[in-house]
mmCIF file of C-alpha atoms in Angstrom:
data_model
loop_
_atom_site.group_PDB
_atom_site.id
_atom_site.type_symbol
_atom_site.label_atom_id
_atom_site.label_comp_id
_atom_site.label_asym_id
_atom_site.label_seq_id
_atom_site.Cartn_x
_atom_site.Cartn_y
_atom_site.Cartn_z
ATOM 1 C CA MET T 1 -9.590 -4.336 -27.903
ATOM 2 C CA LYS T 2 -7.462 -6.774 -25.865
ATOM 3 C CA LEU T 3 -7.394 -6.641 -22.086
ATOM 4 C CA GLU T 4 -3.744 -5.573 -22.072
ATOM 5 C CA GLU T 5 -4.441 -2.651 -24.406
ATOM 6 C CA ALA T 6 -7.410 -1.536 -22.326
ATOM 7 C CA PHE T 7 -5.302 -1.679 -19.170
ATOM 8 C CA LYS T 8 -2.485 0.420 -20.678
ATOM 9 C CA THR T 9 -4.927 3.019 -21.983
ATOM 10 C CA ILE T 10 -6.699 3.359 -18.648
ATOM 11 C CA ILE T 11 -3.486 3.644 -16.653
ATOM 12 C CA SER T 12 -2.158 6.322 -19.033
ATOM 13 C CA LEU T 13 -5.210 8.491 -18.289
ATOM 14 C CA ILE T 14 -5.104 8.269 -14.482
ATOM 15 C CA PRO T 15 -3.529 11.401 -12.941
ATOM 16 C CA ASP T 16 -1.071 11.350 -10.053
ATOM 17 C CA ALA T 17 -2.343 12.094 -6.578
ATOM 18 C CA LYS T 18 -1.798 15.376 -4.825
ATOM 19 C CA SER T 19 0.280 15.345 -1.648
ATOM 20 C CA GLU T 20 -0.970 15.968 1.864
ATOM 21 C CA GLU T 21 0.851 16.024 5.180
ATOM 22 C CA VAL T 22 -0.319 13.181 7.431
ATOM 23 C CA PRO T 23 0.485 12.902 11.177
ATOM 24 C CA LEU T 24 2.797 9.967 11.789
ATOM 25 C CA ILE T 25 0.294 8.249 14.078
ATOM 26 C CA ALA T 26 -2.178 8.089 11.157
ATOM 27 C CA ALA T 27 0.295 7.256 8.378
ATOM 28 C CA ALA T 28 0.401 3.445 8.559
ATOM 29 C CA GLY T 29 -0.780 2.012 5.239
ATOM 30 C CA ARG T 30 -0.498 5.337 3.404
ATOM 31 C CA VAL T 31 1.678 5.810 0.315
ATOM 32 C CA LEU T 32 4.531 8.319 0.377
ATOM 33 C CA ALA T 33 4.192 11.170 -2.117
ATOM 34 C CA ALA T 34 7.855 12.191 -1.803
ATOM 35 C CA ASP T 35 11.181 10.837 -0.559
ATOM 36 C CA VAL T 36 11.716 11.142 3.188
ATOM 37 C CA VAL T 37 15.228 12.461 3.922
ATOM 38 C CA ALA T 38 17.047 12.277 7.271
ATOM 39 C CA GLU T 39 17.586 15.679 8.859
ATOM 40 C CA HIS T 40 20.131 14.334 11.360
ATOM 41 C CA ASP T 41 22.271 11.302 12.097
ATOM 42 C CA TYR T 42 20.858 8.246 13.839
ATOM 43 C CA PRO T 43 21.870 7.536 16.486
ATOM 44 C CA GLU T 44 22.466 11.197 17.195
ATOM 45 C CA ALA T 45 25.358 10.324 19.534
ATOM 46 C CA ASP T 46 27.554 7.355 20.468
ATOM 47 C CA VAL T 47 25.463 5.110 22.741
ATOM 48 C CA SER T 48 26.149 2.021 24.786
ATOM 49 C CA ARG T 49 24.673 -1.281 23.654
ATOM 50 C CA MET T 50 25.210 -2.839 27.090
ATOM 51 C CA ASP T 51 24.793 -2.169 30.787
ATOM 52 C CA GLY T 52 28.391 -1.724 31.908
ATOM 53 C CA TYR T 53 31.278 0.756 32.154
ATOM 54 C CA ALA T 54 32.363 3.274 29.508
ATOM 55 C CA VAL T 55 36.158 3.284 29.733
ATOM 56 C CA GLY T 56 38.425 6.244 28.882
ATOM 57 C CA GLN T 57 41.026 6.048 26.088
ATOM 58 C CA GLY T 58 44.317 4.407 27.062
ATOM 59 C CA SER T 59 43.040 2.678 30.189
ATOM 60 C CA GLU T 60 44.715 -0.657 30.848
ATOM 61 C CA GLY T 61 42.761 -3.179 32.866
ATOM 62 C CA ALA T 62 41.669 -0.890 35.705
ATOM 63 C CA CYS T 63 39.772 2.385 36.092
ATOM 64 C CA LEU T 64 38.081 4.639 38.613
ATOM 65 C CA VAL T 65 34.297 5.139 38.482
ATOM 66 C CA VAL T 66 33.718 8.901 38.242
ATOM 67 C CA ASN T 67 29.964 8.972 37.554
ATOM 68 C CA GLU T 68 26.872 6.960 36.662
ATOM 69 C CA ILE T 69 24.436 7.755 33.830
ATOM 70 C CA SER T 70 21.123 6.267 32.757
ATOM 71 C CA ALA T 71 19.678 6.248 29.250
ATOM 72 C CA ALA T 72 18.106 9.623 30.036
ATOM 73 C CA ASP T 73 21.296 11.266 31.371
ATOM 74 C CA SER T 74 24.616 12.422 29.953
ATOM 75 C CA TYR T 75 28.127 13.084 31.267
ATOM 76 C CA GLU T 76 29.591 16.153 29.641
ATOM 77 C CA LYS T 77 33.219 15.836 30.720
ATOM 78 C CA PRO T 78 35.620 13.830 28.520
ATOM 79 C CA LEU T 79 36.889 10.678 30.191
ATOM 80 C CA GLY T 80 40.542 10.631 31.115
ATOM 81 C CA LYS T 81 42.912 7.678 31.074
ATOM 82 C CA GLY T 82 42.063 5.349 33.963
ATOM 83 C CA GLU T 83 38.509 6.732 34.326
ATOM 84 C CA CYS T 84 35.158 5.134 33.609
ATOM 85 C CA VAL T 85 31.460 5.869 33.922
ATOM 86 C CA ARG T 86 28.786 3.342 34.742
ATOM 87 C CA VAL T 87 26.284 3.359 31.827
ATOM 88 C CA ALA T 88 22.903 1.836 31.086
ATOM 89 C CA THR T 89 21.948 0.354 27.732
ATOM 90 C CA GLY T 90 21.087 3.241 25.405
ATOM 91 C CA ALA T 91 23.006 5.850 27.417
ATOM 92 C CA LYS T 92 25.183 8.363 25.577
ATOM 93 C CA VAL T 93 28.793 7.505 26.284
ATOM 94 C CA PRO T 94 31.087 10.416 27.274
ATOM 95 C CA SER T 95 33.582 11.826 24.805
ATOM 96 C CA ASN T 96 36.961 10.091 24.763
ATOM 97 C CA THR T 97 35.308 6.720 25.528
ATOM 98 C CA GLU T 98 37.297 3.873 24.002
ATOM 99 C CA PHE T 99 34.921 0.974 24.681
ATOM 100 C CA VAL T 100 32.256 -0.360 27.049
ATOM 101 C CA VAL T 101 32.932 -3.251 29.432
ATOM 102 C CA PRO T 102 29.725 -5.215 30.174
ATOM 103 C CA PHE T 103 28.927 -5.724 33.862
ATOM 104 C CA GLU T 104 29.457 -9.456 33.554
ATOM 105 C CA ASN T 105 33.022 -8.910 32.315
ATOM 106 C CA ALA T 106 33.996 -6.435 35.042
ATOM 107 C CA HIS T 107 34.832 -6.675 38.748
ATOM 108 C CA ARG T 108 34.014 -3.701 40.977
ATOM 109 C CA SER T 109 35.389 -3.023 44.425
ATOM 110 C CA GLY T 110 34.191 0.292 45.818
ATOM 111 C CA GLU T 111 34.845 2.852 43.095
ATOM 112 C CA ASN T 112 37.469 0.763 41.346
ATOM 113 C CA VAL T 113 36.764 -1.465 38.349
ATOM 114 C CA THR T 114 39.031 -4.077 36.837
ATOM 115 C CA TYR T 115 38.544 -6.025 33.613
ATOM 116 C CA GLN T 116 40.436 -8.402 31.366
ATOM 117 C CA GLN T 117 43.041 -6.767 29.134
ATOM 118 C CA GLY T 118 41.785 -8.781 26.169
ATOM 119 C CA GLU T 119 38.375 -7.049 26.201
ATOM 120 C CA ASP T 120 37.218 -6.423 22.620
ATOM 121 C CA ARG T 121 37.471 -2.657 22.254
ATOM 122 C CA LYS T 122 35.251 -2.468 19.160
ATOM 123 C CA LYS T 123 32.160 -3.960 20.711
ATOM 124 C CA HIS T 124 29.271 -2.554 22.703
ATOM 125 C CA ILE T 125 29.115 1.006 21.277
ATOM 126 C CA THR T 126 26.747 2.100 18.514
ATOM 127 C CA HIS T 127 28.385 5.111 16.923
ATOM 128 C CA ALA T 128 26.567 8.276 15.844
ATOM 129 C CA GLY T 129 25.257 7.966 12.297
ATOM 130 C CA SER T 130 26.085 4.273 12.052
ATOM 131 C CA ASP T 131 22.452 3.435 11.142
ATOM 132 C CA ILE T 132 21.386 6.569 9.245
ATOM 133 C CA ARG T 133 23.386 9.598 8.110
ATOM 134 C CA LYS T 134 22.012 13.106 7.732
ATOM 135 C CA GLY T 135 20.881 13.447 4.111
ATOM 136 C CA ASP T 136 20.185 9.726 3.642
ATOM 137 C CA VAL T 137 16.885 8.813 1.968
ATOM 138 C CA ILE T 138 15.009 6.902 4.662
ATOM 139 C CA ALA T 139 12.068 5.932 2.433
ATOM 140 C CA ARG T 140 11.282 6.453 -1.243
ATOM 141 C CA LYS T 141 8.278 8.016 -2.935
ATOM 142 C CA GLY T 142 5.722 5.336 -3.754
ATOM 143 C CA MET T 143 6.501 3.170 -0.711
ATOM 144 C CA ARG T 144 3.595 2.146 1.487
ATOM 145 C CA VAL T 145 4.254 3.041 5.133
ATOM 146 C CA ASP T 146 4.451 -0.155 7.179
ATOM 147 C CA ILE T 147 4.674 -0.696 10.921
ATOM 148 C CA ARG T 148 8.470 -1.059 10.906
ATOM 149 C CA MET T 149 8.878 2.211 9.044
ATOM 150 C CA MET T 150 6.672 3.879 11.667
ATOM 151 C CA GLU T 151 9.255 3.074 14.335
ATOM 152 C CA ILE T 152 12.107 4.419 12.203
ATOM 153 C CA PHE T 153 10.277 7.663 11.444
ATOM 154 C CA ALA T 154 9.522 8.137 15.147
ATOM 155 C CA SER T 155 13.177 7.501 16.067
ATOM 156 C CA MET T 156 14.149 10.131 13.491
ATOM 157 C CA ARG T 157 11.770 12.635 15.141
ATOM 158 C CA ILE T 158 9.594 12.957 12.035
ATOM 159 C CA PRO T 159 6.116 14.054 13.218
ATOM 160 C CA SER T 160 4.332 13.871 9.851
ATOM 161 C CA LEU T 161 4.803 12.454 6.353
ATOM 162 C CA PRO T 162 4.009 13.621 2.799
ATOM 163 C CA CYS T 163 1.424 11.114 1.598
ATOM 164 C CA ALA T 164 -0.596 10.673 -1.574
ATOM 165 C CA LYS T 165 -4.040 12.131 -1.035
ATOM 166 C CA ALA T 166 -6.728 9.538 -1.645
ATOM 167 C CA PRO T 167 -9.100 10.282 -4.523
ATOM 168 C CA LEU T 168 -12.727 11.134 -3.936
ATOM 169 C CA VAL T 169 -14.692 8.630 -6.007
ATOM 170 C CA GLY T 170 -18.263 9.332 -7.035
ATOM 171 C CA VAL T 171 -20.449 6.229 -7.324
ATOM 172 C CA ILE T 172 -23.669 6.185 -9.381
ATOM 173 C CA SER T 173 -25.998 3.226 -9.743
ATOM 174 C CA THR T 174 -28.325 3.251 -12.764
ATOM 175 C CA GLY T 175 -31.527 1.362 -13.534
ATOM 176 C CA SER T 176 -35.185 1.850 -12.655
ATOM 177 C CA GLU T 177 -35.343 -1.776 -11.506
ATOM 178 C CA LEU T 178 -32.890 -1.283 -8.613
ATOM 179 C CA THR T 179 -33.886 -1.043 -4.980
ATOM 180 C CA GLU T 180 -31.886 -0.311 -1.849
ATOM 181 C CA ASP T 181 -34.674 -1.367 0.465
ATOM 182 C CA PHE T 182 -34.128 -5.032 1.299
ATOM 183 C CA THR T 183 -37.808 -5.417 2.252
ATOM 184 C CA LYS T 184 -39.200 -4.302 -1.122
ATOM 185 C CA PRO T 185 -39.425 -6.179 -4.430
ATOM 186 C CA GLY T 186 -36.929 -5.385 -7.169
ATOM 187 C CA THR T 187 -33.273 -6.029 -7.903
ATOM 188 C CA VAL T 188 -31.157 -5.297 -4.840
ATOM 189 C CA ASN T 189 -28.304 -2.899 -5.634
ATOM 190 C CA SER T 190 -25.629 -5.384 -4.538
ATOM 191 C CA ASN T 191 -22.917 -3.852 -6.742
ATOM 192 C CA PHE T 192 -22.855 -0.808 -4.509
ATOM 193 C CA TYR T 193 -21.940 -2.897 -1.459
ATOM 194 C CA HIS T 194 -19.045 -4.583 -3.244
ATOM 195 C CA MET T 195 -17.749 -1.200 -4.406
ATOM 196 C CA ALA T 196 -18.164 0.424 -0.996
ATOM 197 C CA GLY T 197 -16.135 -2.393 0.550
ATOM 198 C CA LEU T 198 -13.437 -2.280 -2.130
ATOM 199 C CA LEU T 199 -12.963 1.483 -1.802
ATOM 200 C CA ARG T 200 -12.848 1.243 1.972
ATOM 201 C CA ILE T 201 -10.177 -1.475 1.857
ATOM 202 C CA PHE T 202 -7.997 0.787 -0.299
ATOM 203 C CA ASP T 203 -8.633 3.849 1.915
ATOM 204 C CA VAL T 204 -10.439 5.684 -0.873
ATOM 205 C CA ASP T 205 -13.076 8.305 -0.060
ATOM 206 C CA MET T 206 -16.484 7.747 -1.636
ATOM 207 C CA LYS T 207 -19.459 9.973 -2.413
ATOM 208 C CA TYR T 208 -22.593 8.064 -3.312
ATOM 209 C CA PHE T 209 -25.065 9.724 -5.669
ATOM 210 C CA GLY T 210 -27.701 7.026 -5.273
ATOM 211 C CA VAL T 211 -29.741 5.128 -7.819
ATOM 212 C CA VAL T 212 -30.586 7.064 -10.998
ATOM 213 C CA PRO T 213 -33.569 5.789 -13.011
ATOM 214 C CA ASP T 214 -33.461 5.180 -16.780
ATOM 215 C CA ASP T 215 -33.916 8.847 -17.643
ATOM 216 C CA GLU T 216 -31.316 10.543 -19.865
ATOM 217 C CA GLY T 217 -31.838 14.000 -18.414
ATOM 218 C CA GLU T 218 -31.506 12.908 -14.810
ATOM 219 C CA LEU T 219 -28.563 10.659 -15.623
ATOM 220 C CA SER T 220 -26.738 13.466 -17.446
ATOM 221 C CA LYS T 221 -27.319 15.889 -14.588
ATOM 222 C CA THR T 222 -26.048 13.419 -11.964
ATOM 223 C CA MET T 223 -22.977 12.427 -13.943
ATOM 224 C CA LYS T 224 -21.964 16.028 -14.603
ATOM 225 C CA GLN T 225 -22.349 16.800 -10.908
ATOM 226 C CA ALA T 226 -20.228 13.788 -9.953
ATOM 227 C CA ALA T 227 -17.494 14.755 -12.439
ATOM 228 C CA LEU T 228 -17.498 18.272 -11.029
ATOM 229 C CA GLU T 229 -17.229 17.203 -7.381
ATOM 230 C CA CYS T 230 -15.092 14.045 -7.559
ATOM 231 C CA ASP T 231 -11.681 12.886 -8.795
ATOM 232 C CA MET T 232 -13.061 9.722 -10.414
ATOM 233 C CA VAL T 233 -16.567 8.566 -11.266
ATOM 234 C CA ILE T 234 -17.956 5.016 -11.251
ATOM 235 C CA THR T 235 -21.266 3.899 -12.692
ATOM 236 C CA PHE T 236 -23.074 0.558 -12.644
ATOM 237 C CA GLY T 237 -25.489 -0.573 -15.343
ATOM 238 C CA GLY T 238 -26.620 1.031 -18.570
ATOM 239 C CA THR T 239 -23.682 -0.252 -20.627
ATOM 240 C CA GLY T 240 -25.638 -2.687 -22.802
ATOM 241 C CA PHE T 241 -27.404 -2.149 -26.108
ATOM 242 C CA SER T 242 -31.114 -1.927 -25.225
ATOM 243 C CA ARG T 243 -33.071 1.331 -25.457
ATOM 244 C CA TYR T 244 -32.837 1.575 -21.673
ATOM 245 C CA ASP T 245 -29.031 1.533 -21.703
ATOM 246 C CA LEU T 246 -28.402 5.269 -21.919
ATOM 247 C CA LEU T 247 -24.895 5.599 -20.529
ATOM 248 C CA LYS T 248 -22.762 5.828 -23.683
ATOM 249 C CA LEU T 249 -25.063 8.348 -25.373
ATOM 250 C CA THR T 250 -25.286 10.405 -22.190
ATOM 251 C CA VAL T 251 -21.496 10.593 -21.821
ATOM 252 C CA LEU T 252 -20.907 11.600 -25.427
ATOM 253 C CA GLU T 253 -23.678 14.218 -25.426
ATOM 254 C CA ALA T 254 -22.190 15.660 -22.223
ATOM 255 C CA GLY T 255 -18.876 16.234 -24.020
ATOM 256 C CA GLY T 256 -17.133 13.170 -22.673
ATOM 257 C CA GLU T 257 -15.062 10.618 -24.549
ATOM 258 C CA ILE T 258 -14.832 6.822 -24.408
ATOM 259 C CA PRO T 259 -11.353 5.570 -25.381
ATOM 260 C CA VAL T 260 -11.934 2.060 -24.002
ATOM 261 C CA GLU T 261 -14.847 -0.133 -25.096
ATOM 262 C CA GLY T 262 -15.390 -3.443 -26.780
ATOM 263 C CA VAL T 263 -12.786 -5.134 -24.585
ATOM 264 C CA ARG T 264 -12.553 -8.834 -25.407
ATOM 265 C CA ILE T 265 -13.169 -10.103 -21.874
ATOM 266 C CA GLY T 266 -15.826 -12.186 -20.224
ATOM 267 C CA PRO T 267 -17.593 -11.464 -18.055
ATOM 268 C CA GLY T 268 -17.526 -7.709 -18.721
ATOM 269 C CA LYS T 269 -17.582 -7.315 -22.501
ATOM 270 C CA THR T 270 -19.745 -4.163 -22.178
ATOM 271 C CA PHE T 271 -17.331 -2.480 -19.755
ATOM 272 C CA ARG T 272 -16.288 0.993 -20.858
ATOM 273 C CA PHE T 273 -13.826 3.590 -19.649
ATOM 274 C CA GLY T 274 -13.991 7.256 -20.491
ATOM 275 C CA LEU T 275 -13.339 10.805 -19.456
ATOM 276 C CA LEU T 276 -16.042 13.248 -18.380
ATOM 277 C CA GLY T 277 -14.998 16.764 -17.522
ATOM 278 C CA GLY T 278 -11.445 15.458 -17.524
ATOM 279 C CA ARG T 279 -12.273 12.952 -14.776
ATOM 280 C CA PRO T 280 -11.678 9.211 -15.232
ATOM 281 C CA LEU T 281 -15.036 7.483 -15.690
ATOM 282 C CA PHE T 282 -15.418 3.732 -15.084
ATOM 283 C CA MET T 283 -18.638 2.342 -16.592
ATOM 284 C CA PHE T 284 -19.176 -1.124 -15.146
ATOM 285 C CA PRO T 285 -21.889 -3.499 -16.364
ATOM 286 C CA GLY T 286 -24.884 -4.081 -14.120
ATOM 287 C CA SER T 287 -24.206 -7.809 -13.838
ATOM 288 C CA PRO T 288 -22.510 -8.373 -10.461
ATOM 289 C CA ALA T 289 -20.163 -11.015 -11.906
ATOM 290 C CA ALA T 290 -18.986 -8.584 -14.600
ATOM 291 C CA ALA T 291 -18.877 -5.560 -12.315
ATOM 292 C CA ILE T 292 -16.815 -7.357 -9.680
ATOM 293 C CA ALA T 293 -14.323 -8.835 -12.145
ATOM 294 C CA CYS T 294 -13.820 -5.572 -14.075
ATOM 295 C CA SER T 295 -13.505 -3.390 -10.991
ATOM 296 C CA GLU T 296 -11.006 -5.740 -9.367
ATOM 297 C CA VAL T 297 -8.859 -5.653 -12.513
ATOM 298 C CA PHE T 298 -9.160 -2.097 -13.840
ATOM 299 C CA LEU T 299 -10.242 0.068 -10.892
ATOM 300 C CA VAL T 300 -7.821 -1.437 -8.359
ATOM 301 C CA GLN T 301 -4.925 -0.790 -10.734
ATOM 302 C CA ALA T 302 -6.131 2.755 -11.371
ATOM 303 C CA ILE T 303 -6.148 3.418 -7.629
ATOM 304 C CA ARG T 304 -2.599 2.081 -7.423
ATOM 305 C CA LYS T 305 -1.498 4.324 -10.313
ATOM 306 C CA TRP T 306 -3.129 7.321 -8.605
ATOM 307 C CA HIS T 307 -1.055 6.674 -5.484
ATOM 308 C CA GLY T 308 2.178 6.166 -7.410
ATOM 309 C CA LEU T 309 2.332 2.418 -6.797
ATOM 310 C CA LYS T 310 3.454 -0.223 -9.272
ATOM 311 C CA THR T 311 0.665 -1.554 -11.491
ATOM 312 C CA GLY T 312 0.145 -4.820 -13.334
ATOM 313 C CA CYS T 313 -0.502 -8.480 -12.678
ATOM 314 C CA ILE T 314 1.582 -11.207 -11.078
ATOM 315 C CA LYS T 315 2.053 -14.879 -11.928
ATOM 316 C CA ALA T 316 0.670 -17.715 -9.822
ATOM 317 C CA VAL T 317 -0.021 -21.421 -10.211
ATOM 318 C CA SER T 318 -3.587 -22.380 -11.074
ATOM 319 C CA GLY T 319 -5.184 -24.775 -8.617
ATOM 320 C CA PHE T 320 -8.050 -25.688 -10.949
ATOM 321 C CA THR T 321 -8.882 -26.592 -14.552
ATOM 322 C CA MET T 322 -11.276 -24.528 -16.678
ATOM 323 C CA LYS T 323 -12.376 -24.607 -20.315
ATOM 324 C CA LYS T 324 -13.340 -21.600 -22.461
ATOM 325 C CA LYS T 325 -13.727 -20.540 -26.082
ATOM 326 C CA LYS T 326 -10.973 -18.766 -27.976
ATOM 327 C CA GLY T 327 -11.292 -15.071 -28.808
ATOM 328 C CA PHE T 328 -11.690 -13.485 -25.384
ATOM 329 C CA SER T 329 -9.895 -13.352 -22.027
ATOM 330 C CA LYS T 330 -11.786 -15.154 -19.296
ATOM 331 C CA LEU T 331 -11.904 -13.303 -15.960
ATOM 332 C CA VAL T 332 -12.231 -15.774 -13.085
ATOM 333 C CA ARG T 333 -12.886 -14.712 -9.523
ATOM 334 C CA THR T 334 -10.280 -16.543 -7.439
ATOM 335 C CA TRP T 335 -8.421 -16.428 -4.149
ATOM 336 C CA LEU T 336 -4.649 -16.514 -3.733
ATOM 337 C CA ARG T 337 -2.948 -18.575 -1.061
ATOM 338 C CA PHE T 338 0.569 -19.853 -0.416
ATOM 339 C CA SER T 339 1.511 -23.501 -0.302
ATOM 340 C CA GLU T 340 3.695 -24.951 2.439
ATOM 341 C CA ASP T 341 6.723 -24.686 0.140
ATOM 342 C CA GLY T 342 5.993 -21.017 -0.576
ATOM 343 C CA HIS T 343 4.366 -21.173 -4.032
ATOM 344 C CA ALA T 344 1.550 -18.742 -4.887
ATOM 345 C CA ILE T 345 -1.553 -20.719 -5.852
ATOM 346 C CA VAL T 346 -4.968 -19.483 -7.011
ATOM 347 C CA ASP T 347 -8.175 -21.445 -6.756
ATOM 348 C CA GLN T 348 -11.916 -20.952 -6.491
ATOM 349 C CA GLY T 349 -12.258 -22.162 -2.935
ATOM 350 C CA GLY T 350 -12.865 -18.798 -1.282
ATOM 351 C CA VAL T 351 -9.886 -19.048 1.081
ATOM 352 C CA GLY T 352 -7.040 -16.542 0.802
ATOM 353 C CA PHE T 353 -6.651 -13.129 -0.785
ATOM 354 C CA PRO T 354 -9.272 -12.017 -3.363
ATOM 355 C CA CYS T 355 -7.974 -11.765 -6.933
ATOM 356 C CA VAL T 356 -8.964 -12.218 -10.570
ATOM 357 C CA SER T 357 -7.218 -14.873 -12.657
ATOM 358 C CA VAL T 358 -7.142 -14.327 -16.424
ATOM 359 C CA ILE T 359 -7.220 -17.157 -18.958
ATOM 360 C CA SER T 360 -5.731 -15.732 -22.165
ATOM 361 C CA GLU T 361 -7.629 -15.111 -25.414
ATOM 362 C CA GLU T 362 -5.749 -17.834 -27.271
ATOM 363 C CA ALA T 363 -6.352 -20.589 -24.717
ATOM 364 C CA GLU T 364 -9.257 -23.042 -24.823
ATOM 365 C CA ILE T 365 -8.389 -24.607 -21.501
ATOM 366 C CA MET T 366 -6.327 -23.777 -18.440
ATOM 367 C CA HIS T 367 -5.004 -26.821 -16.623
ATOM 368 C CA ASP T 368 -4.422 -27.293 -12.921
ATOM 369 C CA GLY T 369 -0.734 -26.477 -12.309
ATOM 370 C CA GLU T 370 -0.321 -23.954 -15.162
ATOM 371 C CA LEU T 371 0.981 -20.435 -14.587
ATOM 372 C CA VAL T 372 -1.732 -17.803 -14.885
ATOM 373 C CA ASP T 373 -1.900 -13.988 -14.801
ATOM 374 C CA VAL T 374 -3.396 -12.799 -11.508
ATOM 375 C CA TRP T 375 -4.754 -9.342 -10.693
ATOM 376 C CA LEU T 376 -4.725 -8.783 -6.934
ATOM 377 C CA ALA T 377 -7.668 -7.132 -5.218
ATOM 378 C CA SER T 378 -6.266 -7.208 -1.694
ATOM 379 C CA LYS T 379 -4.340 -4.375 -0.072
ATOM 380 C CA MET T 380 -2.640 -6.922 2.194
ATOM 381 C CA LEU T 381 -0.347 -8.012 -0.627
ATOM 382 C CA ILE T 382 0.064 -4.756 -2.539
#
């Protein structure tokens, strides 16, 4: 199975997220689960863009100051010809206002104001609904809420947003050789720490079921429990072909299915994807190099699909040369950065945004300067 086929199969089996209402103050970085529609115009009234004088219709070069209003006040009477109101920036201008004369363009003597007849009568007023009309779609489903959108939503008096509910991901480590005590001998369960960090970066909730020894009964019990309690399940280890690698047999005997296996990638050729109790099940190899590469390609995209975001890779320029054999796609841990002239470049230097670069099955070498498929593992860019 080619990488591209595995990717398409996995994405097709990831369900859409449920929606939950999130307070605006907590919504930054969340993904919208529905369109957000304006319930009123913005601005809600005609407002002054300058400190100055709102002048009544038909006035000609001079007017009488009849009131003064701040941005928090209003003047309910319509202005008559030859009348004006002193206004602050952001103040609602009275009805029948023709234009606003900025302070610097006006001369005041007592309660009388004069101004040049050539004053531009189209400037200095932001009209109701000129930015947003009632019924306009302010933001679309699938958009990630950014800091600029937060200000717009607040201005539109929207206290909460419909957001995609993050999945609860169950994580299971397998292997009697693993230890989580750094002071004891054994193989440290480092894969768990990479996964915990990745899920946290993407605001995904995690339930950890601990390390399960190489025992089919205990493994089956734990996996069934995880599939019952969680939206997705992740395992590490047990995907090989020794008598201690029990994962595939356990899944099948538990009534699960494995539509993705034998993917022609390296590292990660023993990666599998299945369904257990209807829940997506990611079976990552125990090798950290393979687990990291496969999770940053397949799991990150599955999380994006869950939230309704666009999935797939991007193109970037390789900053290094690497040889490989034909017949499999090489997954290379890289970092993406931008050159001074704005080009996206990936290299192995450890500076930039984490990603996985893929050298195609057919290639025997990837040269410095070639375009390469890149799977992003950083929320900052996606």
